[in-house]
Coordinates of C-alpha atoms in Angstrom, one line a residue:
M1 CA 48.1 -93.1 35.2
S2 CA 45.3 -94.8 36.7
V3 CA 45.6 -96.9 39.7
L4 CA 44.7 -99.8 37.9
Q5 CA 47.4 -99.4 35.2
T6 CA 49.4 -101.5 36.9
D7 CA 49.8 -105.4 37.7
L8 CA 47.2 -107.2 40.1
Y9 CA 50.3 -108.5 42.2
T10 CA 51.4 -104.9 42.9
L11 CA 47.9 -104.1 44.3
T12 CA 48.1 -107.3 46.3
M13 CA 51.3 -106.4 47.7
A14 CA 50.3 -102.8 48.3
D15 CA 47.5 -104.3 50.4
T16 CA 49.8 -106.3 52.4
F17 CA 52.2 -103.2 52.8
V18 CA 49.2 -100.8 53.8
R19 CA 47.9 -103.7 56.5
H20 CA 51.2 -104.0 58.4
G21 CA 52.1 -100.4 58.0
R22 CA 55.1 -101.0 55.6
D23 CA 54.4 -98.0 53.7
D24 CA 58.0 -97.0 54.0
L25 CA 60.4 -94.8 51.9
V26 CA 62.1 -96.9 49.1
S27 CA 64.1 -96.4 46.1
F28 CA 63.9 -98.0 42.8
E29 CA 66.1 -97.7 39.6
V30 CA 65.4 -98.3 36.0
V31 CA 68.3 -100.0 34.3
F32 CA 68.9 -101.5 30.8
R33 CA 70.6 -104.7 31.8
R34 CA 71.9 -105.8 28.4
L35 CA 71.5 -104.2 25.0
P36 CA 70.3 -105.6 21.7
A37 CA 73.0 -107.5 19.7
G38 CA 75.2 -105.2 17.8
R39 CA 74.4 -102.3 19.8
S40 CA 76.8 -100.3 22.2
W41 CA 74.5 -97.6 23.4
L42 CA 71.1 -96.9 23.8
M43 CA 69.2 -93.0 23.3
V44 CA 67.0 -92.6 26.5
A45 CA 63.9 -91.1 25.8
G46 CA 60.1 -91.6 27.7
V47 CA 61.4 -89.9 30.9
H48 CA 58.9 -87.1 30.2
E49 CA 55.8 -89.9 29.9
A50 CA 57.1 -91.8 32.9
V51 CA 57.0 -88.2 34.9
Q52 CA 53.7 -87.3 33.3
A53 CA 52.4 -90.4 34.6
L54 CA 53.6 -90.2 37.8
V55 CA 52.0 -86.8 38.3
D56 CA 48.7 -88.0 37.1
L57 CA 48.2 -90.7 39.6
R58 CA 44.8 -91.1 40.7
G59 CA 42.1 -93.2 41.5
T60 CA 38.6 -92.7 39.9
A61 CA 35.3 -93.3 41.7
D62 CA 34.8 -95.8 39.1
E63 CA 38.0 -97.6 39.9
L64 CA 37.9 -97.5 43.7
A65 CA 34.1 -99.0 43.1
W66 CA 35.9 -101.7 41.2
L67 CA 38.4 -102.4 44.0
R68 CA 35.6 -102.7 46.6
A69 CA 33.7 -104.9 44.4
D70 CA 36.5 -107.4 43.5
G71 CA 36.6 -108.3 47.2
R72 CA 40.4 -109.0 47.6
F73 CA 41.3 -105.6 49.0
S74 CA 41.3 -103.9 52.3
P75 CA 39.0 -100.7 53.0
E76 CA 42.6 -99.4 54.0
L77 CA 43.9 -99.6 50.8
V78 CA 41.0 -98.2 49.1
A79 CA 41.2 -95.4 51.1
R80 CA 44.7 -94.9 50.4
L81 CA 44.2 -94.9 46.7
A82 CA 41.1 -92.5 47.0
A83 CA 43.2 -90.0 48.7
L84 CA 46.6 -90.9 46.5
R85 CA 48.9 -88.1 45.2
F86 CA 52.2 -88.8 44.1
D87 CA 54.7 -86.7 46.4
G88 CA 58.2 -88.6 45.6
T89 CA 61.2 -87.7 43.8
V90 CA 62.6 -88.6 40.6
W91 CA 66.0 -88.5 39.1
A92 CA 66.9 -89.4 35.4
V93 CA 69.2 -88.7 32.8
P94 CA 68.5 -86.3 30.6
E95 CA 66.3 -87.3 27.4
G96 CA 68.7 -87.8 24.6
T97 CA 71.6 -89.2 26.7
C98 CA 73.6 -92.3 25.0
V99 CA 74.1 -94.8 27.6
P100 CA 75.8 -98.5 27.7
A101 CA 74.2 -101.4 29.2
G102 CA 74.0 -101.4 33.1
V103 CA 73.6 -97.7 34.0
P104 CA 70.8 -96.0 36.2
V105 CA 68.6 -93.9 33.7
L106 CA 66.0 -93.2 36.2
R107 CA 65.5 -93.6 39.9
V108 CA 62.1 -93.1 41.9
T109 CA 62.0 -92.5 45.7
A110 CA 58.7 -92.4 47.2
S111 CA 56.5 -94.6 49.8
R112 CA 56.8 -98.5 49.2
V113 CA 52.8 -98.0 47.6
Q114 CA 53.4 -95.3 45.3
A115 CA 56.9 -96.8 44.1
A116 CA 55.1 -100.4 43.5
L117 CA 52.2 -99.0 41.8
V118 CA 53.9 -97.3 38.7
E119 CA 56.8 -100.0 38.0
P120 CA 54.7 -101.5 35.0
V121 CA 54.0 -98.1 33.4
V122 CA 57.3 -96.4 33.8
L123 CA 58.9 -99.5 32.3
S124 CA 56.6 -99.2 29.7
V125 CA 57.0 -95.8 28.6
V126 CA 60.7 -95.8 29.3
N127 CA 61.3 -99.2 27.5
Y128 CA 59.4 -97.7 24.3
G129 CA 60.5 -94.2 24.2
T130 CA 64.3 -95.3 24.6
R131 CA 63.6 -98.2 21.8
I132 CA 62.2 -95.5 19.3
A133 CA 64.6 -92.8 20.0
T134 CA 67.7 -95.1 19.6
T135 CA 66.4 -96.4 16.2
A136 CA 65.6 -92.9 15.4
A137 CA 68.9 -91.7 16.0
E138 CA 70.5 -94.3 13.6
V139 CA 68.0 -93.1 10.9
V140 CA 69.1 -89.6 11.3
T141 CA 72.6 -90.2 11.3
A142 CA 72.5 -92.4 8.1
A143 CA 70.5 -89.7 6.4
A144 CA 73.5 -87.6 6.6
G145 CA 71.6 -84.0 6.9
R146 CA 68.3 -84.9 4.8
P147 CA 65.2 -84.4 7.0
V148 CA 63.6 -87.4 8.4
Y149 CA 59.9 -87.4 8.9
D150 CA 57.7 -89.9 11.6
F151 CA 55.2 -91.6 9.4
S152 CA 54.3 -94.4 11.8
L153 CA 51.4 -94.2 13.3
R154 CA 49.4 -96.6 11.1
R155 CA 52.2 -99.2 12.0
L156 CA 51.9 -99.0 15.7
D157 CA 50.5 -101.2 18.1
G158 CA 47.6 -98.9 18.7
P159 CA 47.0 -95.1 18.4
A160 CA 47.7 -94.3 21.7
A161 CA 51.3 -94.7 20.9
G162 CA 51.3 -92.2 18.3
V163 CA 52.2 -89.2 20.4
E164 CA 54.7 -91.0 22.3
T165 CA 56.7 -92.1 19.0
A166 CA 56.7 -88.9 17.4
R167 CA 58.0 -87.2 20.5
A168 CA 60.6 -89.8 20.9
A169 CA 61.7 -89.3 17.3
W170 CA 61.6 -85.8 17.4
V171 CA 63.9 -85.5 20.4
A172 CA 66.1 -88.2 18.1
G173 CA 66.6 -85.4 15.3
F174 CA 63.6 -86.3 13.2
A175 CA 62.7 -82.9 11.2
G176 CA 58.8 -83.6 11.7
T177 CA 55.6 -86.0 12.0
A178 CA 52.5 -86.6 10.2
L179 CA 50.8 -86.9 13.4
P180 CA 48.4 -83.3 13.9
E181 CA 47.8 -84.9 17.4
A182 CA 51.6 -84.5 18.3
G183 CA 51.9 -81.0 16.9
L184 CA 49.0 -80.1 19.5
R185 CA 50.5 -81.5 22.3
H186 CA 53.9 -81.0 21.7
G187 CA 54.6 -78.3 19.1
I188 CA 56.2 -81.0 16.7
P189 CA 56.3 -79.5 13.0
T190 CA 53.6 -81.5 10.9
V191 CA 54.1 -82.9 7.3
G192 CA 52.0 -84.5 4.8
T193 CA 51.7 -85.5 1.4
M194 CA 48.8 -87.6 -0.2
A195 CA 47.4 -91.2 -0.2
H196 CA 47.3 -93.6 -3.2
H197 CA 43.3 -93.7 -2.8
A198 CA 43.3 -90.0 -3.2
V199 CA 44.9 -90.4 -6.8
M200 CA 42.7 -93.6 -7.4
G201 CA 39.8 -91.9 -7.1
H202 CA 40.2 -90.2 -10.2
G203 CA 41.2 -93.0 -12.0
E204 CA 44.5 -93.8 -13.8
E205 CA 44.0 -91.5 -16.8
H206 CA 43.4 -88.6 -14.5
E207 CA 46.2 -88.9 -12.4
Q208 CA 46.9 -85.3 -13.3
D209 CA 43.6 -84.0 -12.0
A210 CA 44.4 -85.3 -8.5
F211 CA 47.4 -83.6 -8.4
A212 CA 46.2 -80.2 -9.7
E213 CA 43.4 -80.2 -7.1
A214 CA 46.1 -81.0 -4.5
L215 CA 48.2 -78.4 -5.5
A216 CA 45.3 -75.9 -5.9
D217 CA 43.7 -76.4 -2.4
H218 CA 47.2 -76.6 -0.5
P219 CA 49.8 -74.6 -2.8
E220 CA 51.8 -74.2 0.8
G221 CA 53.5 -77.2 -0.1
T222 CA 52.2 -80.9 -0.5
A223 CA 54.2 -83.3 -1.7
L224 CA 52.9 -85.3 -4.5
L225 CA 52.4 -89.2 -4.5
V226 CA 53.7 -89.9 -8.0
D227 CA 54.1 -94.1 -7.8
T228 CA 50.1 -95.1 -7.8
Y229 CA 50.5 -96.7 -11.4
D230 CA 53.9 -95.6 -12.8
V231 CA 56.6 -93.3 -11.3
E232 CA 57.9 -91.9 -14.4
R233 CA 54.2 -91.0 -15.9
G234 CA 53.7 -89.6 -12.5
V235 CA 56.1 -87.6 -12.6
R236 CA 55.4 -86.1 -15.9
R237 CA 51.8 -85.5 -14.8
A238 CA 52.7 -84.0 -11.6
I239 CA 55.2 -81.3 -13.7
A240 CA 52.3 -80.6 -16.0
A241 CA 49.7 -80.1 -13.0
A242 CA 52.2 -77.5 -11.5
R243 CA 52.5 -75.8 -14.6
A244 CA 48.5 -76.1 -15.3
T245 CA 47.9 -74.4 -11.8
A246 CA 50.7 -72.1 -11.8
V247 CA 51.6 -73.7 -7.8
P248 CA 55.2 -74.3 -7.4
L249 CA 56.0 -78.2 -7.1
R250 CA 57.5 -78.0 -4.1
G251 CA 57.6 -82.0 -3.7
I252 CA 57.3 -85.2 -4.7
R253 CA 57.1 -88.5 -3.0
I254 CA 57.7 -92.3 -4.1
D255 CA 56.8 -95.1 -1.8
S256 CA 57.4 -98.2 -3.8
G257 CA 59.6 -100.2 -6.7
D258 CA 63.4 -99.9 -6.6
L259 CA 63.3 -96.6 -4.8
A260 CA 67.0 -95.5 -5.7
A261 CA 66.5 -96.1 -9.5
E262 CA 63.3 -94.2 -9.2
A263 CA 64.5 -91.4 -7.5
R264 CA 67.0 -90.9 -10.2
R265 CA 64.6 -90.9 -13.2
A266 CA 62.5 -88.9 -11.2
R267 CA 65.7 -86.3 -10.6
A268 CA 66.5 -86.3 -14.1
L269 CA 63.0 -85.5 -15.5
L270 CA 62.5 -82.8 -12.7
D271 CA 65.8 -81.0 -13.6
A272 CA 64.8 -80.8 -17.5
A273 CA 61.7 -79.4 -16.7
G274 CA 63.6 -76.7 -14.9
L275 CA 62.4 -77.7 -11.2
A276 CA 65.9 -78.3 -9.9
E277 CA 64.4 -76.8 -6.6
T278 CA 61.7 -79.5 -6.6
E279 CA 62.4 -82.2 -3.5
I280 CA 62.2 -85.8 -3.5
M281 CA 61.4 -87.7 -0.7
L282 CA 61.3 -91.4 -0.3
S283 CA 59.5 -93.9 1.8
G284 CA 58.1 -97.5 2.4
D285 CA 59.6 -99.7 4.6
L286 CA 63.0 -98.1 4.8
D287 CA 65.4 -98.2 7.7
A288 CA 68.9 -96.7 8.9
P289 CA 71.2 -99.5 6.7
A290 CA 68.9 -98.7 3.5
I291 CA 69.1 -95.3 4.1
A292 CA 72.8 -95.0 4.7
R293 CA 73.0 -97.2 1.1
M294 CA 71.2 -94.8 -0.8
V295 CA 73.2 -91.9 0.6
A296 CA 76.5 -93.5 0.0
D297 CA 75.4 -94.6 -3.5
G298 CA 74.5 -90.6 -4.0
V299 CA 70.9 -91.2 -4.8
P300 CA 69.4 -87.7 -5.3
V301 CA 66.9 -87.8 -2.5
D302 CA 65.9 -84.6 -0.3
G303 CA 64.3 -86.5 2.7
F304 CA 62.7 -89.5 3.7
G305 CA 59.5 -90.8 5.8
I306 CA 60.0 -93.5 8.2
G307 CA 56.7 -95.7 9.7
T308 CA 57.1 -99.3 9.7
R309 CA 60.8 -99.6 10.7
L310 CA 60.7 -97.0 13.4
R311 CA 59.3 -99.3 15.7
S312 CA 61.4 -102.4 14.3
G313 CA 64.5 -104.1 16.1
E314 CA 64.4 -106.1 19.5
P315 CA 62.2 -104.7 22.2
L316 CA 64.5 -103.2 24.9
G317 CA 63.9 -104.9 28.6
A318 CA 64.8 -102.1 31.1
V319 CA 63.8 -103.5 34.8
Y320 CA 62.8 -101.5 37.8
K321 CA 64.5 -103.1 41.2
L322 CA 64.8 -102.0 44.6
C323 CA 68.0 -100.5 45.6
A324 CA 67.5 -98.8 49.0
Q325 CA 64.9 -98.9 51.7
H326 CA 64.3 -97.3 54.9
D327 CA 64.5 -99.7 58.3
T328 CA 61.6 -98.9 60.8
D329 CA 64.0 -97.9 63.2
D330 CA 66.9 -96.4 60.9
P331 CA 66.3 -92.9 59.2
E332 CA 68.6 -93.6 56.9
L333 CA 68.5 -95.7 53.6
R334 CA 69.5 -99.1 53.9
H335 CA 71.3 -100.4 50.9
V336 CA 69.6 -103.7 49.0
M337 CA 70.6 -105.9 46.2
K338 CA 69.2 -108.9 44.5
R339 CA 71.7 -111.7 44.2
S340 CA 70.0 -113.9 41.8
P341 CA 72.6 -115.2 39.2
G342 CA 72.6 -113.3 36.2
K343 CA 70.1 -111.0 37.6
E344 CA 72.3 -109.1 40.2
T345 CA 71.5 -105.5 41.0
D346 CA 73.7 -102.7 42.4
P347 CA 72.6 -102.0 46.2
G348 CA 72.4 -98.2 47.0
V349 CA 71.0 -95.0 45.7
H350 CA 73.7 -94.1 42.6
Q351 CA 74.9 -91.7 40.6
V352 CA 76.6 -92.0 37.0
T353 CA 79.4 -90.0 35.7
R354 CA 80.5 -89.5 32.4
R355 CA 84.3 -89.3 31.5
S356 CA 85.9 -88.7 27.9
G357 CA 89.3 -90.5 27.3
R358 CA 90.9 -92.0 24.2
D359 CA 90.7 -95.7 22.7
G360 CA 93.9 -95.3 20.4
Q361 CA 92.7 -92.7 17.8
R362 CA 89.0 -92.7 18.7
P363 CA 87.5 -91.1 21.9
A364 CA 85.9 -93.3 24.3
V365 CA 82.8 -92.6 26.6
E366 CA 83.2 -93.9 29.9
H367 CA 80.3 -94.3 32.4
L368 CA 81.0 -94.8 36.2
I369 CA 78.2 -95.9 38.5
H370 CA 78.9 -94.8 42.0
L371 CA 77.3 -94.2 45.1
G372 CA 75.2 -91.0 45.4
H373 CA 77.5 -89.2 48.1
E374 CA 80.6 -90.0 46.3
A375 CA 82.7 -87.2 44.7
I376 CA 83.6 -88.1 41.3
A377 CA 85.3 -86.0 38.7
G378 CA 83.6 -85.8 35.5
T379 CA 79.8 -85.0 34.4
P380 CA 76.9 -86.5 36.8
L381 CA 74.3 -87.7 34.4
L382 CA 71.2 -88.3 36.7
R383 CA 69.4 -85.1 38.0
P384 CA 66.2 -84.2 39.6
V385 CA 63.2 -84.2 37.2
V386 CA 60.4 -84.1 39.9
R387 CA 61.1 -82.9 43.4
R388 CA 58.3 -83.9 46.2
G389 CA 55.8 -84.5 43.3
T390 CA 56.6 -81.4 41.3
P391 CA 58.2 -81.6 38.1
V392 CA 61.0 -79.8 37.3
A393 CA 60.0 -78.0 34.3
A394 CA 63.9 -76.9 32.9
A395 CA 64.8 -81.0 33.1
L396 CA 61.9 -81.9 30.9
D397 CA 62.2 -79.3 28.4
L398 CA 61.4 -80.6 24.8
A399 CA 63.9 -78.2 23.1
G400 CA 66.7 -78.8 25.3
A401 CA 66.4 -82.6 25.0
R402 CA 66.4 -82.1 21.5
A403 CA 69.6 -80.2 21.5
H404 CA 71.0 -82.3 23.7
A405 CA 70.4 -85.3 21.6
A406 CA 71.9 -83.6 18.6
A407 CA 75.2 -83.0 20.6
E408 CA 75.1 -87.0 21.5
R409 CA 74.7 -88.1 18.1
R410 CA 77.2 -85.9 16.8
M411 CA 79.5 -87.6 19.6
V412 CA 78.5 -90.9 18.0
E413 CA 79.1 -89.8 14.4
A414 CA 82.5 -88.7 15.5
G415 CA 83.4 -92.4 16.2
A416 CA 83.1 -92.6 20.0
R417 CA 83.3 -96.1 21.4
F418 CA 80.8 -96.6 24.5
V419 CA 83.1 -98.4 27.2
P420 CA 81.4 -100.7 29.0
A421 CA 80.0 -99.2 32.2
S422 CA 82.4 -99.5 35.4
R423 CA 81.6 -99.4 39.2
S424 CA 83.6 -97.3 41.7
P425 CA 85.3 -99.0 44.2
Q426 CA 83.2 -98.1 47.4
L427 CA 80.0 -99.7 45.1
M428 CA 82.1 -102.5 44.6
A429 CA 83.1 -102.8 48.2
L430 CA 79.3 -102.5 48.9
R431 CA 78.1 -105.1 46.5
D432 CA 81.0 -107.6 48.1
R433 CA 79.7 -106.8 52.0
L434 CA 76.2 -107.5 50.8
S435 CA 77.0 -110.6 48.6
H436 CA 77.4 -114.3 50.3
P437 CA 79.1 -116.8 49.0
A438 CA 77.0 -119.7 47.8
A439 CA 76.9 -122.9 50.3
L440 CA 79.8 -124.9 50.1
S441 CA 80.0 -128.2 48.3
P442 CA 82.0 -131.1 48.2
R443 CA 83.3 -129.8 44.9
D444 CA 84.9 -126.6 46.7
A445 CA 88.0 -126.4 48.7
L446 CA 88.2 -123.6 51.4
V447 CA 92.1 -122.5 51.4
V448 CA 92.8 -120.3 54.5
V449 CA 96.4 -118.6 53.9
D450 CA 98.9 -118.0 56.6
V451 CA 96.9 -116.8 59.4
Q452 CA 100.0 -117.6 61.2
H453 CA 101.3 -115.6 64.8
D454 CA 104.1 -113.5 62.8
F455 CA 101.3 -112.3 60.4
L456 CA 99.1 -111.4 63.3
P457 CA 99.1 -107.9 65.2
G458 CA 102.4 -108.2 67.6
G459 CA 104.0 -110.5 64.8
A460 CA 107.4 -109.9 63.4
L461 CA 105.1 -108.9 60.2
G462 CA 101.7 -108.4 62.0
V463 CA 99.3 -107.1 59.6
D464 CA 96.9 -104.3 61.1
G465 CA 93.6 -105.9 61.3
G466 CA 94.8 -109.2 60.9
D467 CA 93.0 -110.8 64.0
L468 CA 89.7 -109.5 62.4
V469 CA 89.6 -112.4 59.9
L470 CA 89.6 -115.1 62.5
G471 CA 85.9 -115.1 62.9
P472 CA 85.0 -115.2 59.3
I473 CA 87.5 -117.6 58.6
G474 CA 85.9 -119.7 61.6
R475 CA 82.6 -119.5 60.2
L476 CA 84.0 -120.7 56.7
L477 CA 85.9 -123.5 58.4
D478 CA 82.3 -124.6 60.2
A479 CA 80.4 -124.3 56.8
A480 CA 83.2 -126.2 55.0
R481 CA 83.0 -129.3 57.4
Q482 CA 79.1 -129.3 57.2
A483 CA 79.7 -129.2 53.5
G484 CA 81.9 -132.0 53.1
A485 CA 84.4 -129.3 51.3
T486 CA 88.0 -130.0 51.2
I487 CA 89.7 -127.7 53.5
V488 CA 93.5 -126.8 53.1
A489 CA 95.7 -124.3 55.3
S490 CA 98.8 -123.1 54.2
R491 CA 101.8 -121.7 56.0
D492 CA 105.0 -119.8 55.2
W493 CA 107.6 -122.4 56.6
H494 CA 111.1 -120.7 56.4
P495 CA 114.7 -122.0 57.0
A496 CA 116.5 -119.5 58.9
G497 CA 118.5 -116.9 56.5
H498 CA 115.8 -117.0 53.8
V499 CA 116.1 -115.1 50.8
S500 CA 113.2 -113.0 51.6
F501 CA 114.5 -111.7 55.0
A502 CA 116.3 -108.6 55.0
E503 CA 119.2 -110.1 56.3
R504 CA 119.8 -111.2 52.8
G505 CA 118.4 -108.4 51.3
G506 CA 115.1 -109.3 51.2
P507 CA 112.0 -107.2 51.6
W508 CA 111.0 -108.7 55.1
P509 CA 111.8 -109.1 58.6
S510 CA 112.6 -112.4 59.9
H511 CA 109.4 -114.0 59.9
C512 CA 107.7 -117.6 60.1
V513 CA 110.9 -119.6 60.7
A514 CA 110.0 -123.3 60.9
G515 CA 109.2 -125.0 64.0
S516 CA 109.1 -121.5 65.7
D517 CA 105.8 -120.1 67.3
G518 CA 105.8 -117.3 65.3
A519 CA 105.3 -120.2 62.4
Q520 CA 102.3 -121.4 63.9
I521 CA 98.6 -121.4 62.7
H522 CA 96.6 -119.3 65.1
P523 CA 95.0 -121.9 67.6
A524 CA 91.6 -120.2 67.2
L525 CA 91.0 -121.7 64.0
D526 CA 90.0 -125.2 64.1
L527 CA 91.7 -127.0 61.5
T528 CA 90.5 -130.7 62.3
G529 CA 90.4 -132.6 59.1
A530 CA 92.7 -130.0 57.1
T531 CA 95.3 -130.5 54.7
V532 CA 98.5 -128.3 55.7
V533 CA 100.8 -127.3 52.9
D534 CA 104.1 -125.4 53.6
K535 CA 105.8 -123.0 51.4
G536 CA 108.7 -121.1 51.1
T537 CA 110.7 -124.0 52.5
E538 CA 113.8 -123.8 50.2
P539 CA 116.4 -121.0 51.5
D540 CA 116.9 -119.5 48.2
V541 CA 113.3 -119.6 46.6
D542 CA 110.6 -117.0 47.7
A543 CA 107.1 -118.3 47.4
Y544 CA 103.6 -116.5 48.1
S545 CA 101.5 -118.4 46.6
A546 CA 100.1 -121.8 48.6
F547 CA 100.2 -123.5 45.0
D548 CA 103.9 -122.8 44.6
G549 CA 105.9 -125.9 45.2
T550 CA 103.3 -127.7 47.6
G551 CA 101.4 -130.0 45.0
L552 CA 98.4 -128.4 46.1
L553 CA 96.6 -128.0 42.5
E554 CA 97.6 -131.6 41.8
L555 CA 95.8 -132.5 45.3
L556 CA 92.5 -130.7 44.6
R557 CA 92.4 -132.2 41.0
E558 CA 92.3 -135.5 42.8
R559 CA 89.6 -134.8 44.9
G560 CA 87.6 -133.2 42.1
V561 CA 87.8 -129.8 43.4
E562 CA 86.3 -127.0 41.1
R563 CA 86.4 -123.8 43.1
A564 CA 88.7 -122.5 45.5
V565 CA 87.4 -120.4 48.0
V566 CA 90.2 -118.1 49.5
C567 CA 90.6 -116.4 52.5
G568 CA 93.6 -115.6 55.1
L569 CA 96.6 -113.2 55.1
A570 CA 97.7 -110.9 53.6
T571 CA 95.4 -109.7 50.5
D572 CA 97.8 -107.9 48.7
Y573 CA 100.6 -110.6 48.7
C574 CA 99.8 -114.3 49.5
V575 CA 96.1 -114.5 48.8
R576 CA 96.5 -112.4 45.7
A577 CA 99.3 -115.1 44.5
T578 CA 97.0 -118.1 45.9
A579 CA 94.1 -116.6 44.1
L580 CA 95.8 -116.1 40.7
D581 CA 97.5 -119.4 40.8
A582 CA 94.2 -121.2 41.8
L583 CA 92.7 -119.2 38.5
D584 CA 95.7 -120.1 36.2
G585 CA 95.0 -123.9 37.3
G586 CA 91.6 -123.9 35.9
L587 CA 89.9 -123.6 39.2
R588 CA 86.8 -120.9 40.1
V589 CA 87.7 -118.4 42.3
L590 CA 85.8 -116.9 45.4
V591 CA 87.7 -114.2 47.6
V592 CA 86.2 -113.7 50.9
T593 CA 86.6 -110.1 51.4
D594 CA 85.8 -109.9 55.1
A595 CA 88.4 -112.7 55.9
V596 CA 91.5 -111.3 54.1
A597 CA 93.5 -108.4 55.6
A598 CA 96.1 -106.4 53.7
V599 CA 99.8 -105.4 54.6
D600 CA 99.1 -101.9 52.4
V601 CA 103.0 -101.3 51.9
T602 CA 101.4 -98.2 50.1
T603 CA 97.8 -97.5 51.1
G604 CA 95.3 -98.8 48.9
D605 CA 97.4 -102.1 47.7
G606 CA 94.6 -104.4 49.3
D607 CA 91.9 -102.5 47.6
R608 CA 94.0 -102.8 44.0
A609 CA 94.7 -106.4 44.7
L610 CA 90.9 -107.0 44.9
D611 CA 90.3 -105.2 42.1
E612 CA 93.0 -107.2 39.9
L613 CA 91.4 -110.5 41.4
R614 CA 87.9 -109.5 40.3
T615 CA 89.4 -108.3 36.4
A616 CA 91.3 -111.5 36.4
G617 CA 88.0 -113.5 37.1
A618 CA 87.3 -114.2 40.8
A619 CA 84.3 -113.5 42.4
L620 CA 84.5 -111.6 45.7
A621 CA 82.0 -112.0 48.6
T622 CA 81.6 -112.1 52.2
A623 CA 81.5 -115.0 54.7
P624 CA 78.4 -116.5 55.7

């Protein structure tokens, strides 16, 4: 890879990194955010090409001279590029692996300059290779055991893509390629038939002579192209040429017309001539649906050549995003994330673990994205392919990739359903800590739930760590007042002998009795301008939600509130119930995770409540 095979802004950023001493260690991950319509998986390829580009990263004398002459780059950057050799680490899923959207498929950990320079090439080859492998895998499945060959070179966007296309298709299950260079570089079997112009050069009346020459010169297995003029006549002349030369007619190819009908006529002629072993290959703008129809209809075809449609379909849009970096005073990687709406990234260095399950009668394939240090049961997919600049040969073995892809295809062909990727609770908690709520607006309501003495440590029903929410809630109150948002505080306001109390068979000790000190909201919270709503005021009616019997939903609707920002105590009871009721009432909901605390009667109840709220449609974030 040339140091100039990158975007200009990458070079200008690299110059800034070098000038300011910011060439520290970083990690970037490649992720397919979304899949083309109608797809639930992609078959990953292009990893080999990405690794090759990284280890070949160099700046030639001419390139360095261009950088100097351009005038925009510092001598320090040019010197750095002159000595540049990739010495980072790369992890990737094995080529041939099928993955759903959102799964990291490759990670580069290297100096900031190196990792930034390689972004365009890494994305180019992984996007392209994966697109080809996915299409090729679908074609191979459609062919139902019949060999499929790569005829695509003349249909590609430039000859440089030929070898990459042939390799990705071979990984996915193609039986060979028409490109000799791919045979040289990767040992892929090469195949060939003949072109129409070779027949036309003899003239229509001498088509048989063209066939005879081809058979005599290449008796090892040339397939004759029989559709230059008329398929039926071409087949008869191919049979005659084989008899005249005494060379077995191993195959014919049909490239135009009604391929199914022509194949049936050709098969009948060949069988009548005693050439039942002669194979019929079809080509001509074929794709997986067309091939599947032919197979289902019983068309007598023995193989397919795929050209134009091998690169068809919607281009893929994998992204290469920073996920972790060193701070100058911290030897540990610091997690980072992008928060742009619709383009959020997962913070941290990840692993992807595959687990098998069932979806009714169908096998289901689940992928869990989690932090690399988490011990998760299942099959980890990301594996090292480059260590300190040196490729891991076993991880890049072409035969191994092809065998792995075959196993993945069999899984898909067995009807496996790819479940959308999920994230571990630790990763979700990290996302929540690094996310921040958008600035509150007049269309928001800050709902502070039950921050009362009895729910704080030392109270009748004290929540461990409940006092830790006071600081974040105080910041939220300040932000709400500055934004002109509605502020609501709820409180339990129970009569003596309330139905929830243990003395009446309820689950809780007596707490928050109306008018008592325990029922008062903590004075550290400045509730100036807030509306206070009381719940649980009826002796025989329990109520956890701030919306239960308080008229709060009607109040918020009158004020034009569109989103409830919920905080307070306790996560697994009153906060949970309040957030769910807000969602049921048509409000958007944001739960502020560092401004809530859980009772945790059973360990993990608070985390499970947050998971439930997230699934129900609530957003989770931290206080500003």
